[in-house]
Amino acid sequence: MRRTAALERSEADRFRHAAAATDDLPFLWQWQPRPTAPPPPPAPVAPDWASLRASLEALLRAWCDQLEAQLGQDDAGFDIVVSADRRPRRLVVLVSPADSVTVLVDDRDGPHGDDHRAEMTGRGWHDFIPLHRWWGSYFERTSAGAAAAAHLIVTEARARGAQSPHDLRLADVGAGEGEGLLTLPGLGIPSSPAHPH
């Protein structure tokens, strides 16, 4: 039996000494319905695109398997902002126990026309939502779906000018509609300090 404080110190130490986002971490994500413990320190920023893709895939795969046990029918998600994008538009990532792995991107300032449509579908986008001018892609809640979503996220971030994962920022991490704290220490994307949602 280990005391909570000792376990939290041990976990924090493992996060601080991880060589990469998914190396030997105690967990990739944490949900506290009533935040009582401080959030874990983040693992290092992914050093390259392959590492980021692996950490995104690992997190999405974990959510596909674990989300319902933690959140019931509530969904969880986060936004990624590409700081190199001259018109910073968000990539929205959402996993819903009742539905799918969904990835959306704001394209309100994107060009019109068939060339742009071909470019976006070539990257892997499925649908254009004309009312909001967003593109969306939807994947099954499987390992293959998690891998495809991770590939699309990295492809889109690079297409919007990111040179490395250090050019990305994590924003609006949250789950469900109630109070709670969702943290993603294993994602490998820099974020602002966490706060309850």
XYZ file of N, CA and C in Angstrom, residues 5-190:
558
model
N 0.296 10.882 -1.265
C 1.339 11.891 -1.497
C 2.584 11.253 -2.111
N 2.964 10.067 -1.627
C 4.147 9.388 -2.158
C 3.912 8.961 -3.601
N 2.725 8.465 -3.894
C 2.394 8.060 -5.256
C 2.411 9.272 -6.195
N 1.833 10.383 -5.756
C 1.823 11.593 -6.589
C 3.237 12.106 -6.839
N 4.124 12.038 -5.818
C 5.518 12.463 -6.013
C 6.220 11.547 -7.008
N 5.973 10.254 -6.887
C 6.584 9.285 -7.804
C 6.112 9.512 -9.239
N 4.813 9.734 -9.412
C 4.283 9.986 -10.755
C 4.855 11.278 -11.332
N 4.896 12.338 -10.511
C 5.428 13.626 -10.985
C 6.878 13.473 -11.414
N 7.649 12.692 -10.675
C 9.052 12.457 -11.022
C 9.163 11.729 -12.359
N 8.298 10.759 -12.593
C 8.318 10.040 -13.872
C 7.956 10.964 -15.028
N 7.010 11.882 -14.838
C 6.687 12.848 -15.889
C 7.881 13.755 -16.178
N 8.545 14.226 -15.118
C 9.659 15.155 -15.311
C 10.835 14.509 -16.039
N 11.032 13.220 -15.862
C 12.201 12.551 -16.435
C 11.896 11.750 -17.702
N 10.697 11.870 -18.208
C 10.365 11.162 -19.455
C 11.160 11.768 -20.602
N 11.699 10.921 -21.454
C 12.496 11.410 -22.585
C 11.606 11.926 -23.709
N 10.412 11.364 -23.835
C 9.479 11.793 -24.882
C 8.071 11.678 -24.324
N 7.111 12.175 -25.086
C 5.748 12.296 -24.586
C 5.141 10.978 -24.152
N 5.445 9.876 -24.816
C 4.795 8.615 -24.455
C 5.739 7.642 -23.757
N 6.956 8.064 -23.393
C 7.921 7.168 -22.755
C 7.595 6.945 -21.287
N 7.186 5.740 -20.952
C 7.097 5.314 -19.551
C 6.330 6.283 -18.649
N 5.245 6.828 -19.161
C 4.437 7.726 -18.349
C 3.445 6.920 -17.516
N 3.121 7.398 -16.328
C 2.127 6.693 -15.518
C 0.742 6.700 -16.174
N 0.411 7.776 -16.900
C -0.858 7.859 -17.622
C -0.749 8.953 -18.676
N -1.604 8.877 -19.705
C -1.605 9.850 -20.801
C -2.603 10.977 -20.565
N -3.647 10.680 -19.790
C -4.684 11.676 -19.524
C -5.251 11.437 -18.135
N -5.854 12.481 -17.590
C -6.423 12.371 -16.248
C -7.693 13.207 -16.174
N -8.719 12.611 -15.594
C -9.983 13.313 -15.384
C -10.253 13.375 -13.892
N -10.456 14.594 -13.386
C -10.857 14.780 -11.995
C -12.220 15.458 -11.998
N -13.296 14.730 -11.700
C -14.627 15.356 -11.677
C -14.701 16.523 -10.698
N -14.006 16.382 -9.567
C -13.897 17.465 -8.595
C -12.401 17.647 -8.339
N -11.800 18.621 -8.992
C -10.342 18.760 -8.873
C -9.885 18.928 -7.432
N -9.066 17.992 -7.004
C -8.527 18.056 -5.653
C -7.009 18.015 -5.665
N -6.445 17.283 -6.605
C -4.987 17.170 -6.683
C -4.463 18.121 -7.755
N -3.241 18.602 -7.589
C -2.674 19.437 -8.652
C -2.496 18.599 -9.912
N -2.597 19.218 -11.090
C -2.404 18.449 -12.313
C -0.971 17.952 -12.412
N -0.758 16.836 -13.090
C 0.605 16.327 -13.238
C 1.418 17.269 -14.126
N 2.740 17.268 -13.946
C 3.544 18.082 -14.859
C 3.472 17.480 -16.261
N 3.519 18.317 -17.289
C 3.463 17.756 -18.641
C 4.743 17.013 -18.981
N 4.620 16.017 -19.826
C 5.799 15.366 -20.378
C 6.448 16.345 -21.358
N 7.659 16.054 -21.813
C 8.302 16.985 -22.754
C 7.487 17.166 -24.034
N 7.692 18.302 -24.687
C 7.088 18.535 -25.996
C 7.655 17.500 -26.962
N 6.810 16.976 -27.816
C 7.259 15.989 -28.800
C 8.415 16.575 -29.607
N 9.517 15.848 -29.755
C 10.689 16.415 -30.439
C 10.546 16.489 -31.961
N 9.623 15.716 -32.519
C 9.470 15.704 -33.971
C 8.055 15.248 -34.314
N 7.740 15.284 -35.605
C 6.384 14.955 -36.052
C 6.027 13.497 -35.806
N 6.984 12.594 -35.977
C 6.688 11.176 -35.744
C 6.313 10.945 -34.279
N 7.029 11.608 -33.379
C 6.717 11.465 -31.946
C 5.356 12.065 -31.617
N 5.049 13.218 -32.216
C 3.745 13.830 -31.964
C 2.631 12.938 -32.479
N 2.805 12.415 -33.669
C 1.780 11.523 -34.224
C 1.579 10.308 -33.317
N 2.669 9.754 -32.789
C 2.564 8.594 -31.886
C 1.823 8.969 -30.600
N 2.097 10.163 -30.044
C 1.425 10.537 -28.796
C -0.050 10.855 -29.036
N -0.366 11.519 -30.161
C -1.776 11.757 -30.501
C -2.515 10.431 -30.675
N -1.908 9.527 -31.399
C -2.545 8.228 -31.627
C -2.753 7.482 -30.311
N -1.749 7.516 -29.436
C -1.866 6.816 -28.148
C -2.999 7.407 -27.310
N -3.090 8.746 -27.267
C -4.162 9.381 -26.494
C -5.524 9.055 -27.080
N -5.680 9.182 -28.389
C -6.986 8.915 -29.009
C -7.371 7.452 -28.864
N -6.409 6.558 -28.971
C -6.692 5.129 -28.777
C -7.129 4.875 -27.335
N -6.447 5.523 -26.380
C -6.828 5.374 -24.971
C -8.247 5.888 -24.748
N -8.576 7.040 -25.329
C -9.932 7.568 -25.178
C -10.958 6.639 -25.804
N -10.648 6.050 -26.945
C -11.594 5.121 -27.582
C -11.901 3.944 -26.654
N -10.903 3.525 -25.876
C -11.074 2.380 -24.981
C -11.599 2.759 -23.596
N -11.230 3.943 -23.097
C -11.425 4.242 -21.680
C -12.450 5.326 -21.373
N -12.863 6.071 -22.372
C -13.657 7.266 -22.096
C -14.966 6.967 -21.376
N -15.699 5.956 -21.834
C -16.996 5.660 -21.218
C -16.863 5.268 -19.755
N -15.802 4.519 -19.426
C -15.608 4.105 -18.031
C -15.370 5.307 -17.126
N -14.766 6.368 -17.655
C -14.469 7.553 -16.859
C -15.568 8.614 -16.915
N -16.178 8.786 -18.111
C -17.082 9.910 -18.327
C -18.506 9.515 -18.695
N -18.811 8.234 -18.755
C -20.143 7.827 -19.188
C -20.347 8.183 -20.647
N -21.413 8.906 -20.942
C -21.689 9.286 -22.330
C -21.178 10.679 -22.691
N -20.430 11.315 -21.787
C -19.864 12.631 -22.091
C -18.690 12.491 -23.049
N -18.475 13.551 -23.833
C -17.350 13.536 -24.752
C -16.176 14.299 -24.145
N -15.019 14.187 -24.794
C -13.818 14.894 -24.363
C -13.120 15.431 -25.594
N -12.423 16.537 -25.420
C -11.745 17.091 -26.574
C -10.768 18.184 -26.219
N -10.119 18.677 -27.260
C -9.152 19.751 -27.114
C -8.990 20.433 -28.466
N -8.441 21.637 -28.421
C -8.124 22.386 -29.630
C -6.615 22.498 -29.757
N -6.153 22.561 -30.992
C -4.749 22.817 -31.281
C -4.691 24.093 -32.112
N -3.868 25.032 -31.673
C -3.666 26.279 -32.395
C -2.270 26.233 -33.002
N -2.184 26.521 -34.295
C -0.899 26.567 -34.986
C -0.406 28.006 -34.929
N 0.605 28.262 -34.114
C 1.061 29.643 -33.927
C 1.718 30.202 -35.185
N 2.183 29.340 -36.086
C 2.809 29.810 -37.327
C 1.771 30.234 -38.367
N 0.519 29.855 -38.179
C -0.540 30.189 -39.137
C -0.797 31.690 -39.072
N -0.732 32.382 -40.205
C -0.914 33.842 -40.179
C -2.335 34.218 -39.764
N -3.300 33.295 -39.944
C -4.669 33.491 -39.447
C -4.957 32.324 -38.517
N -4.513 32.405 -37.268
C -4.599 31.227 -36.400
C -6.016 30.649 -36.331
N -6.155 29.472 -36.887
C -7.435 28.770 -36.872
C -7.242 27.489 -36.086
N -8.281 27.100 -35.428
C -8.172 25.959 -34.537
C -8.458 24.645 -35.236
N -7.697 23.659 -34.808
C -8.012 22.267 -35.095
C -8.724 21.754 -33.853
N -9.912 21.242 -33.999
C -10.705 20.754 -32.878
C -10.715 19.227 -32.936
N -10.388 18.600 -31.823
C -10.354 17.139 -31.724
C -11.351 16.730 -30.651
N -12.253 15.827 -31.000
C -13.333 15.451 -30.093
C -13.558 13.943 -30.181
N -13.676 13.312 -29.028
C -14.038 11.892 -28.981
C -15.332 11.767 -28.208
N -16.317 11.122 -28.828
C -17.627 10.950 -28.223
C -17.919 9.468 -28.068
N -18.249 9.022 -26.862
C -18.580 7.603 -26.678
C -19.748 7.159 -27.551
N -20.668 8.066 -27.850
C -21.846 7.699 -28.626
C -21.616 7.792 -30.134
N -20.476 8.337 -30.530
C -20.337 8.654 -31.943
C -18.989 8.234 -32.495
N -18.037 9.154 -32.556
C -16.824 8.887 -33.304
C -15.680 9.741 -32.785
N -14.535 9.568 -33.440
C -13.416 10.484 -33.287
C -13.615 11.543 -34.371
N -13.781 12.784 -33.967
C -14.066 13.871 -34.902
C -12.924 14.867 -34.885
N -12.507 15.292 -36.078
C -11.500 16.338 -36.209
C -12.111 17.411 -37.102
N -12.052 18.661 -36.643
C -12.594 19.799 -37.388
C -11.512 20.861 -37.529
N -11.597 21.653 -38.606
C -10.687 22.788 -38.736
C -11.452 23.982 -39.278
N -11.197 25.125 -38.652
C -11.785 26.393 -39.072
C -11.126 26.815 -40.384
N -11.933 27.035 -41.420
C -11.406 27.418 -42.730
C -12.145 28.641 -43.269
N -12.614 29.506 -42.349
C -13.399 30.670 -42.768
C -12.628 31.604 -43.688
N -11.313 31.686 -43.520
C -10.512 32.571 -44.349
C -9.869 31.844 -45.519
N -10.188 30.558 -45.676
C -9.603 29.791 -46.773
C -10.161 30.224 -48.117
N -9.415 29.984 -49.189
C -9.919 30.359 -50.511
C -11.119 29.512 -50.907
N -11.903 30.022 -51.841
C -13.042 29.286 -52.379
C -12.571 28.554 -53.634
N -13.364 27.607 -54.071
C -13.101 27.013 -55.374
C -12.653 25.572 -55.322
N -12.632 24.994 -56.507
C -12.328 23.568 -56.646
C -10.895 23.230 -56.267
N -9.946 24.137 -56.524
C -8.546 23.846 -56.187
C -8.371 23.683 -54.678
N -8.994 24.574 -53.926
C -8.883 24.485 -52.464
C -9.601 23.230 -51.950
N -10.757 22.941 -52.509
C -11.479 21.720 -52.118
C -10.611 20.484 -52.376
N -9.961 20.437 -53.534
C -9.098 19.298 -53.868
C -7.907 19.212 -52.902
N -7.368 20.384 -52.536
C -6.251 20.404 -51.589
C -6.690 19.850 -50.232
N -7.843 20.296 -49.742
C -8.319 19.854 -48.430
C -8.680 18.375 -48.430
N -9.383 17.921 -49.443
C -9.725 16.490 -49.490
C -8.464 15.651 -49.684
N -7.485 16.198 -50.383
C -6.211 15.492 -50.542
C -5.476 15.307 -49.227
N -5.662 16.234 -48.297
C -5.051 16.097 -46.966
C -5.784 15.072 -46.109
N -7.040 14.776 -46.473
C -7.788 13.788 -45.694
C -9.088 14.282 -45.108
N -9.509 15.510 -45.447
C -10.773 16.027 -44.925
C -11.934 15.406 -45.674
N -12.999 15.064 -44.957
C -14.151 14.376 -45.536
C -15.234 15.325 -46.007
N -15.601 16.302 -45.161
C -16.779 17.148 -45.406
C -16.441 18.616 -45.245
N -17.083 19.432 -46.049
C -17.040 20.874 -45.839
C -18.397 21.288 -45.273
N -18.397 22.052 -44.188
C -19.628 22.502 -43.537
C -19.825 23.959 -43.946
N -20.621 24.225 -44.994
C -20.683 25.575 -45.573
C -21.146 26.661 -44.611
N -22.109 26.368 -43.762
C -22.656 27.386 -42.868
C -21.561 27.985 -41.981
N -20.699 27.133 -41.455
C -19.643 27.586 -40.545
C -18.297 27.761 -41.240
N -18.178 27.223 -42.454
C -16.924 27.196 -43.205
C -15.831 26.462 -42.432
N -16.179 25.288 -41.975
C -15.246 24.375 -41.323
C -15.180 23.109 -42.160
N -14.044 22.422 -42.072
C -13.906 21.087 -42.641
C -13.965 20.085 -41.491
N -14.521 18.917 -41.753
C -14.610 17.877 -40.738
C -14.229 16.521 -41.289
N -13.694 15.697 -40.415
C -13.434 14.286 -40.725
C -13.851 13.461 -39.518
N -14.338 12.278 -39.784
C -14.950 11.448 -38.745
C -14.381 10.039 -38.862
N -13.946 9.491 -37.747
C -13.268 8.200 -37.737
C -13.910 7.286 -36.702
N -13.859 5.999 -36.964
C -14.387 5.025 -35.996
C -13.540 5.047 -34.735
N -14.169 4.677 -33.642
C -13.470 4.591 -32.357
C -12.729 3.270 -32.272
N -11.696 3.158 -33.083
C -10.850 1.968 -33.155
C -9.396 2.417 -33.212
N -8.481 1.460 -33.124
C -7.059 1.796 -33.268
C -6.784 2.402 -34.632
N -7.421 1.848 -35.674
C -7.228 2.384 -37.024
C -7.783 3.803 -37.131
N -8.934 4.059 -36.499
C -9.505 5.400 -36.510
C -8.618 6.394 -35.776
N -8.065 5.976 -34.642
C -7.160 6.853 -33.885
C -5.918 7.182 -34.711
N -5.379 6.178 -35.413
C -4.190 6.400 -36.241
C -4.493 7.353 -37.393
N -5.643 7.178 -38.035
C -6.012 8.042 -39.162
C -6.238 9.481 -38.697
N -6.880 9.655 -37.551
C -7.108 11.000 -37.018
C -5.781 11.669 -36.664
N -4.867 10.935 -36.035
C -3.558 11.492 -35.679
C -2.799 11.914 -36.932
N -2.868 11.104 -37.972
C -2.202 11.437 -39.240
C -2.770 12.738 -39.814
N -4.091 12.877 -39.817
C -4.730 14.080 -40.352
C -4.333 15.319 -39.553
N -4.305 15.214 -38.235
C -3.959 16.361 -37.383
C -2.548 16.850 -37.699
N -1.600 15.921 -37.780
C -0.212 16.297 -38.076
C -0.101 16.878 -39.485
N -0.773 16.254 -40.440
C -0.745 16.748 -41.822
C -1.276 18.172 -41.906
N -2.390 18.448 -41.231
C -2.988 19.777 -41.283
C -2.122 20.811 -40.567
N -1.547 20.443 -39.423
C -0.680 21.381 -38.698
C 0.510 21.786 -39.559
N 1.092 20.824 -40.242
C 2.238 21.124 -41.109
C 1.812 21.963 -42.308
N 0.658 21.666 -42.872
C 0.165 22.439 -44.024
C -0.108 23.885 -43.641
N -0.400 24.139 -42.361
C -0.684 25.503 -41.893
C 0.573 26.221 -41.414
N 1.733 25.648 -41.682
C 2.987 26.361 -41.438
C 3.780 25.940 -40.232
N 3.321 24.994 -39.446
C 4.093 24.563 -38.281
C 5.354 23.833 -38.750
N 6.491 24.246 -38.224
C 7.760 23.613 -38.573
C 8.087 22.444 -37.643
N 7.543 22.495 -36.437
C 7.774 21.434 -35.458
C 6.631 21.477 -34.438
N 6.521 20.456 -33.593
C 5.484 20.490 -32.555
C 5.594 21.689 -31.608
N 6.749 22.320 -31.546
C 6.899 23.521 -30.699
C 6.082 24.699 -31.234
N 5.635 24.628 -32.498
C 4.813 25.693 -33.091
C 3.325 25.518 -32.792
N 2.969 24.529 -31.993
C 1.575 24.247 -31.666
C 1.295 24.639 -30.226
N 0.017 24.952 -29.951
C -0.422 25.233 -28.585
C -1.721 24.494 -28.339
N -1.823 23.929 -27.158
C -3.033 23.228 -26.741
C -3.973 24.230 -26.090
N -5.264 24.168 -26.448
C -6.245 25.105 -25.893
C -7.565 24.382 -25.641
N -8.376 24.944 -24.777
C -9.748 24.475 -24.529
C -9.857 22.969 -24.326
N -9.052 22.458 -23.415
C -9.138 21.047 -23.047
C -10.334 20.892 -22.124
N -11.228 19.965 -22.418
C -12.388 19.807 -21.558
C -13.156 18.539 -21.826
N -14.064 18.236 -20.923
C -14.894 17.037 -21.033
C -16.269 17.323 -20.476
N -17.291 16.818 -21.169
C -18.658 16.950 -20.689
C -19.064 18.396 -20.495
N -20.107 18.584 -19.707
C -20.606 19.936 -19.455
C -20.469 20.351 -18.006
N -20.058 19.426 -17.162
C -19.981 19.736 -15.737
C -18.630 20.290 -15.349
N -18.491 20.542 -14.060
C -17.211 20.982 -13.522
C -16.264 19.798 -13.535
N -15.015 20.075 -13.726
C -14.024 19.016 -13.715
C -12.747 19.493 -14.362
N -11.706 18.711 -14.206
C -10.412 19.061 -14.764
C -9.911 17.897 -15.597
N -9.729 18.142 -16.887
C -9.154 17.168 -17.803
C -7.748 17.639 -18.140
N -6.757 16.799 -17.906
C -5.382 17.130 -18.252
C -4.845 16.067 -19.200
N -3.949 16.507 -20.092
C -3.384 15.628 -21.123
C -1.859 15.673 -21.054
N -1.282 15.171 -19.981
C 0.168 15.313 -19.800
C 0.987 14.555 -20.833
N 0.427 13.536 -21.465
C 1.187 12.739 -22.417
C 1.038 13.160 -23.855
N 0.419 14.304 -24.126
C 0.137 14.673 -25.509
C 1.353 15.206 -26.254
N 2.253 15.861 -25.566
C 3.457 16.354 -26.237
C 3.279 17.675 -26.944
N 2.228 18.429 -26.593
C 1.973 19.759 -27.176
C 2.006 20.767 -26.032
N 2.732 21.890 -26.199
C 2.758 22.892 -25.127
C 1.355 23.450 -24.873
